[in-house]
Coordinates of C-alpha atoms in Angstrom, one line a residue:
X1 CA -11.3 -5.6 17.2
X2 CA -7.9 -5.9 18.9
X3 CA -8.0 -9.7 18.8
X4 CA -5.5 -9.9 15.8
X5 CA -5.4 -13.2 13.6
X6 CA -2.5 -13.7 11.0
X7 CA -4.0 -13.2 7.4
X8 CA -1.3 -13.9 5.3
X9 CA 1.6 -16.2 4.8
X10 CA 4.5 -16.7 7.3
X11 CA 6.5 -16.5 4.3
X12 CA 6.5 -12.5 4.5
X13 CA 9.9 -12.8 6.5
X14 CA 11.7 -14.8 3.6
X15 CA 9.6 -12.6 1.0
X16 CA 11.6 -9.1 2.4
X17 CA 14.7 -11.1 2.4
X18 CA 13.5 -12.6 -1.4
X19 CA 13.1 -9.0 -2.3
X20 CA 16.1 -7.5 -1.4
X21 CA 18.3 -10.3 -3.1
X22 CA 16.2 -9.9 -6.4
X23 CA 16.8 -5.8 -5.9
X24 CA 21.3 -6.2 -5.2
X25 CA 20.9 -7.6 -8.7
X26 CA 18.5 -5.4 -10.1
X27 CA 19.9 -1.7 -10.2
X28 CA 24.2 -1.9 -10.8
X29 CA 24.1 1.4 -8.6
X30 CA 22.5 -0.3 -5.8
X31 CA 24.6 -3.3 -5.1
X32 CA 26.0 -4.4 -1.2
X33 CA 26.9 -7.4 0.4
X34 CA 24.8 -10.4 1.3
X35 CA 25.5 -10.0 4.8
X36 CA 24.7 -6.2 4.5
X37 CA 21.5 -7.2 3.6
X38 CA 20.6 -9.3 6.0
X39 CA 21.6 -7.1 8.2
X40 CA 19.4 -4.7 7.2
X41 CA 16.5 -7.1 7.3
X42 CA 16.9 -7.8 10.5
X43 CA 17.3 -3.8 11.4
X44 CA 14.4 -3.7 9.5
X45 CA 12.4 -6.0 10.8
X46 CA 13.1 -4.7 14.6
X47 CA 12.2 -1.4 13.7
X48 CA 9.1 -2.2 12.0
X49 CA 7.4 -5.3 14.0
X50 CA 4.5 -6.8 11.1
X51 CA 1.8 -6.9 14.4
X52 CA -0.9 -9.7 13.4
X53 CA -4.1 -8.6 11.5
X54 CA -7.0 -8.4 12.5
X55 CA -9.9 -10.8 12.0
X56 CA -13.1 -9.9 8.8
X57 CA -15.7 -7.6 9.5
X58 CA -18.1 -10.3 11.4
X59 CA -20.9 -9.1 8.9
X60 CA -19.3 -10.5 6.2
X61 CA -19.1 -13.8 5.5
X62 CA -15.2 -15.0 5.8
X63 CA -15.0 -17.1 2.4
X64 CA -17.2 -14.0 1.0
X65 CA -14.2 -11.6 2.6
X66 CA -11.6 -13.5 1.1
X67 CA -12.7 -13.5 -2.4
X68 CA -13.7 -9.7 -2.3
X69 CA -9.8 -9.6 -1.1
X70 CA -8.4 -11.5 -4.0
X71 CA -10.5 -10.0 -6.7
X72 CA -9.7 -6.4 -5.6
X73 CA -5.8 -7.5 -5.4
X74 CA -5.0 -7.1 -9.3
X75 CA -5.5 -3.2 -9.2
X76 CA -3.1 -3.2 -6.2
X77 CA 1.1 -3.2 -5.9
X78 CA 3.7 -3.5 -3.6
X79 CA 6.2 -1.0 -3.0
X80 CA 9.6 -0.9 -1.4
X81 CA 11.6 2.3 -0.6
X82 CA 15.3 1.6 -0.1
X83 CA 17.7 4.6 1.4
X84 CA 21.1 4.3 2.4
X85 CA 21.0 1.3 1.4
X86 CA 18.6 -0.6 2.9
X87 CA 15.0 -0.9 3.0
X88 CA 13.3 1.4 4.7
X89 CA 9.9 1.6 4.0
X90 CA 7.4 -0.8 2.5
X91 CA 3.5 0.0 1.6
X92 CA 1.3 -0.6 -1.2
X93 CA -0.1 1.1 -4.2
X94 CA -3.4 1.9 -6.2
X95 CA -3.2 1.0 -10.1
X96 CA -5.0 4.4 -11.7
X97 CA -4.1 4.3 -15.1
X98 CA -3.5 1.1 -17.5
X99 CA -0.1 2.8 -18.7
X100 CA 1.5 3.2 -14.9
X101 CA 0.3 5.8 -12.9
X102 CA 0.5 4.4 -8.9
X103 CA -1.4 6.1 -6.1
X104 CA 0.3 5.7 -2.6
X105 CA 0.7 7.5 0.6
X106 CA 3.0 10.5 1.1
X107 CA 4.5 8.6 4.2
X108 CA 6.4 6.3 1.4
X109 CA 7.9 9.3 -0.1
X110 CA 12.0 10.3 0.9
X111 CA 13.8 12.6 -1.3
X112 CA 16.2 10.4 -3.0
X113 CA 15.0 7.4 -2.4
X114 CA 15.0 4.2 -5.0
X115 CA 11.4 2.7 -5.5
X116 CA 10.6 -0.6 -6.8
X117 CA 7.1 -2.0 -7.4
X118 CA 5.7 -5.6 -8.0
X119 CA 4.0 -5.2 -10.8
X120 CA 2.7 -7.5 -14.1
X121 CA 4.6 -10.6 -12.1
X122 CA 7.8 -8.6 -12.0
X123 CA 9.8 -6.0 -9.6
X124 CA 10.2 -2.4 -12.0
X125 CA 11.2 0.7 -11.3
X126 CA 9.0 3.6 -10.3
X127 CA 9.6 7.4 -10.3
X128 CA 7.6 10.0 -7.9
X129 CA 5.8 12.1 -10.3
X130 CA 3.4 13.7 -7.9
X131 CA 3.5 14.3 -3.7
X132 CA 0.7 16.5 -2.4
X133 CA 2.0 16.0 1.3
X134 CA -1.2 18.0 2.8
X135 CA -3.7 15.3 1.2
X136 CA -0.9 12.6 2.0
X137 CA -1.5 11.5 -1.7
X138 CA 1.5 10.5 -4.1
X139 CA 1.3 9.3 -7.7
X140 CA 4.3 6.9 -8.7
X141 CA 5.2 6.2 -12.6
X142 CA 6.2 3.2 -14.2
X143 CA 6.9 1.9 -17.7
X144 CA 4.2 -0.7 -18.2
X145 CA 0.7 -0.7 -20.0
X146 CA -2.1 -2.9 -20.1
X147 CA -2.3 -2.9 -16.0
X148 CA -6.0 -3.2 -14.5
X149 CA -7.2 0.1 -13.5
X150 CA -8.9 0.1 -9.7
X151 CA -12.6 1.3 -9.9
X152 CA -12.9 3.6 -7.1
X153 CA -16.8 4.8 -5.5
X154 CA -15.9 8.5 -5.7
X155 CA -19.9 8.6 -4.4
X156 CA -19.5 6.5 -1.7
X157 CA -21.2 7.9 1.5
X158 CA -19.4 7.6 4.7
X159 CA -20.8 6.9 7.7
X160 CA -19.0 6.1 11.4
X161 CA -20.1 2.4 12.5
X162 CA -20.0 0.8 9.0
X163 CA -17.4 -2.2 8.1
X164 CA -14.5 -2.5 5.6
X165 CA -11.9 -4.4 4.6
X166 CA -8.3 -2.8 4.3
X167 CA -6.0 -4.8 1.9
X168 CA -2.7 -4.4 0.4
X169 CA 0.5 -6.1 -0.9
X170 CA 3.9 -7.1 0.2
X171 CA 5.9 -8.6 -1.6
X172 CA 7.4 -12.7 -0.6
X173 CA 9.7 -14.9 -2.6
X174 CA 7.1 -16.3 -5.4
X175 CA 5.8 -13.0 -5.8
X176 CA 3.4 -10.1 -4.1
X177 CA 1.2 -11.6 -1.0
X178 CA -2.5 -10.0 0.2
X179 CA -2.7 -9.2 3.5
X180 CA -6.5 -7.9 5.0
X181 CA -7.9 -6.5 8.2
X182 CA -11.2 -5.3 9.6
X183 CA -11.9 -2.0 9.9
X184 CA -14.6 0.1 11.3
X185 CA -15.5 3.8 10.3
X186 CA -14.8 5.3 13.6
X187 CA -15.9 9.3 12.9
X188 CA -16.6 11.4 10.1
X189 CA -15.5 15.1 9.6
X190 CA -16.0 17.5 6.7
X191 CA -12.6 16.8 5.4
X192 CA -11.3 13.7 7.4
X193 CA -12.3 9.9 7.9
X194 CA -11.0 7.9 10.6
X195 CA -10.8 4.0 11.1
X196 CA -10.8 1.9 14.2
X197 CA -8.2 -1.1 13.1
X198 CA -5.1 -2.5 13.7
X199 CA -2.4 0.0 13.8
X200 CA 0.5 -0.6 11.6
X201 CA 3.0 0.8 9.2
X202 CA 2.8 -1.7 6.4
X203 CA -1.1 0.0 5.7
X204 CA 0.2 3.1 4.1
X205 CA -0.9 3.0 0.5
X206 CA -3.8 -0.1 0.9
X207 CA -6.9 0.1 -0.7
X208 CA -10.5 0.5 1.8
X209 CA -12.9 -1.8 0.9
X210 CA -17.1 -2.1 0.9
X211 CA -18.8 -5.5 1.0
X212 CA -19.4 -5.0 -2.5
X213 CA -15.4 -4.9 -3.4
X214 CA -15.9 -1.8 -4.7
X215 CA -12.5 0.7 -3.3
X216 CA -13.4 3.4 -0.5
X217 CA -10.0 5.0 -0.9
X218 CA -6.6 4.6 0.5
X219 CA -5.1 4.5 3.9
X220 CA -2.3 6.1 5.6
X221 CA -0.9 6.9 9.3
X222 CA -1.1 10.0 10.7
X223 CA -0.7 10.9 14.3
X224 CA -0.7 7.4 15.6
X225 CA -4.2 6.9 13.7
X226 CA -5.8 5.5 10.4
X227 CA -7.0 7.7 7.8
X228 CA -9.0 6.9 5.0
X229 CA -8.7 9.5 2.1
X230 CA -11.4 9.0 0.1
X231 CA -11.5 8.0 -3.7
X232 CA -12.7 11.0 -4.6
X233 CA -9.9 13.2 -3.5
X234 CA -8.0 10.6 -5.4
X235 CA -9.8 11.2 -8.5
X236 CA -9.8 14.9 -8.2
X237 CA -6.0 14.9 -7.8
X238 CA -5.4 12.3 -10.6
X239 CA -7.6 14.7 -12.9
X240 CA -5.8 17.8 -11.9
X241 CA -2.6 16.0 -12.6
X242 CA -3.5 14.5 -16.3
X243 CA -4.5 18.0 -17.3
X244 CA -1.3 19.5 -16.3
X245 CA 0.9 17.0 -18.5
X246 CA -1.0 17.1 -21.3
X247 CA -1.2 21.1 -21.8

C-alpha cells in the first residue's frame, strides 16, 4: 500500500500556478504581483509536497476503478483557500444541494480567508455558512443551481479490511483534475473510522468510495491519520442545518 503510483496529470504544477493567475484577476480586492505569485507557488509547493498516490484497490478491476472515479467526479469541487495573500490551502468539496450547498473538511476553514471553488466549468466564490469543528464538517455556499447532488450510502456498514477508492479535485489550467488512491478500512470505533492510505494534505474534503461508486463519506487529517466521517453524519448535519434556515 505504500508503493505510490502518480494518478493524475503532471500538469497539477501549472494548474496551481493557472489558478492563481485566473484568481489576481478575479476578486479587485485580491490583486498582487506576478512574481508574488509565483513566489507563493513555490512557498506553497515546498510546504505542501503533492506525495504520489497510491495504486487501485487490487480487487477492483483498474479500467472498472477509473470509471467509478470519473462518474463520481461531477458531485465533487475543488477548493482553494487564499490568506495573506497566497494560497494556502487546497482540498475538495462534496456537492449536497443542486442550488450550492458544499460539504468539506473543517481543516480548509481560516477565519478570514477568501474561498474559490471550480464549479459548473468556472472558478466562483464560496462563503462558509457552517463549521462544526468537533465533527470536522463545513458546509460552503455558492450562487449556482442546477449542480448534481452526490448520492451518499448513509446505510453503508463499515467494516476494517474492506477496499475504497478516495477521490477528489484540484484544480489545473483547462479546468478541475481527479486524482484517486487506495484505501483500506483500517479500524472501526463507535464514533470514528480510520483508513490505511497515503497520507497527504490535498485529501481533506474528497469523497470515500465503494466498488459500486456509491460515496462512503468524506475524508480529512487528524493527528497524522485519515478519517473517514461517514455520510450519515453528513446528512444528519446537512438536515439540521436546512431546518435552521428555513424556520
Amino acid at each position: 500500500m505504500k508503493r505510490p503510483i502518480l494518478l493524475f496529470s503532471l500538469g497539477i504544477f501549472g494548474g496551481i500556478f493557472a489558478s492563481l493567475f485566473y484568481f489576481n484577476f478575479y476578486l479587485a480586492d485580491f490583486l498582487i504581483s506576478q512574481s508574488e505569485l509565483q513566489d507563493n507557488l513555490k512557498a506553497y509547493l515546498a510546504e505542501n509536497k503533492l506525495d504520489a498516490l497510491t495504486s487501485p484497490a487490487s480487487s477492483i478491476n483498474p479500467d472498472f476503478w477509473q470509471k467509478i472515479v470519473n462518474d463520481s467526479s461531477i458531485s465533487t469541487v475543488a477548493i482553494q483557500v487564499f490568506s495573506n495573500n497566497k494560497l494556502n490551502r487546497q482540498g475538495s468539496g462534496i456537492i449536497l444541494s443542486n442550488d450550492g450547498v458544499i460539504a468539506t473538511s473543517s481543516n480548509l476553514i481560516i477565519p478570514n480567508a477568501i474561498f474559490q471553488v471550480f464549479v459548473n466549468d468556472k472558478i466562483v466564490r464560496a462563503e462558509v455558512v457552517h463549521n462544526d469543528v468537533s465533527k470536522n464538517l463545513a458546509f460552503l455556499k455558492v450562487k449556482e443551481t442546477g449542480l448534481t447532488v452526490a448520492s451518499l450510502d448513509f446505510e453503508y456498514n463499515y467494516k476494517s479490511g474492506k477496499d475504497v477508492i478516495v477521490s477528489g479535485k484540484l484544480t489545473e489550467l483547462s479546468g478541475p483534475v481527479n486524482f484517486s488512491q487506495r484505501a483500506l478500512i483500517s479500524y472501526v470505533t463507535d464514533k470514528d473510522v480510520i483508513l490505511d492510505t497515503n497520507l497527504d494534505k490535498i485529501i481533506n474534503g474528497s469523497i470515500a468510495l465503494d466498488s459500486n461508486g456509491i460515496i462512503l463519506g468524506m475524508t480529512y487529517i487528524k493527528n497524522n491519520k485519515v478519517h473517514l466521517l461517514s455520510a450519515r453524519i453528513i446528512g444528519e448535519a446537512l438536515s439540521d442545518f436546512l431546518n435552521k434556515n428555513n424556520e
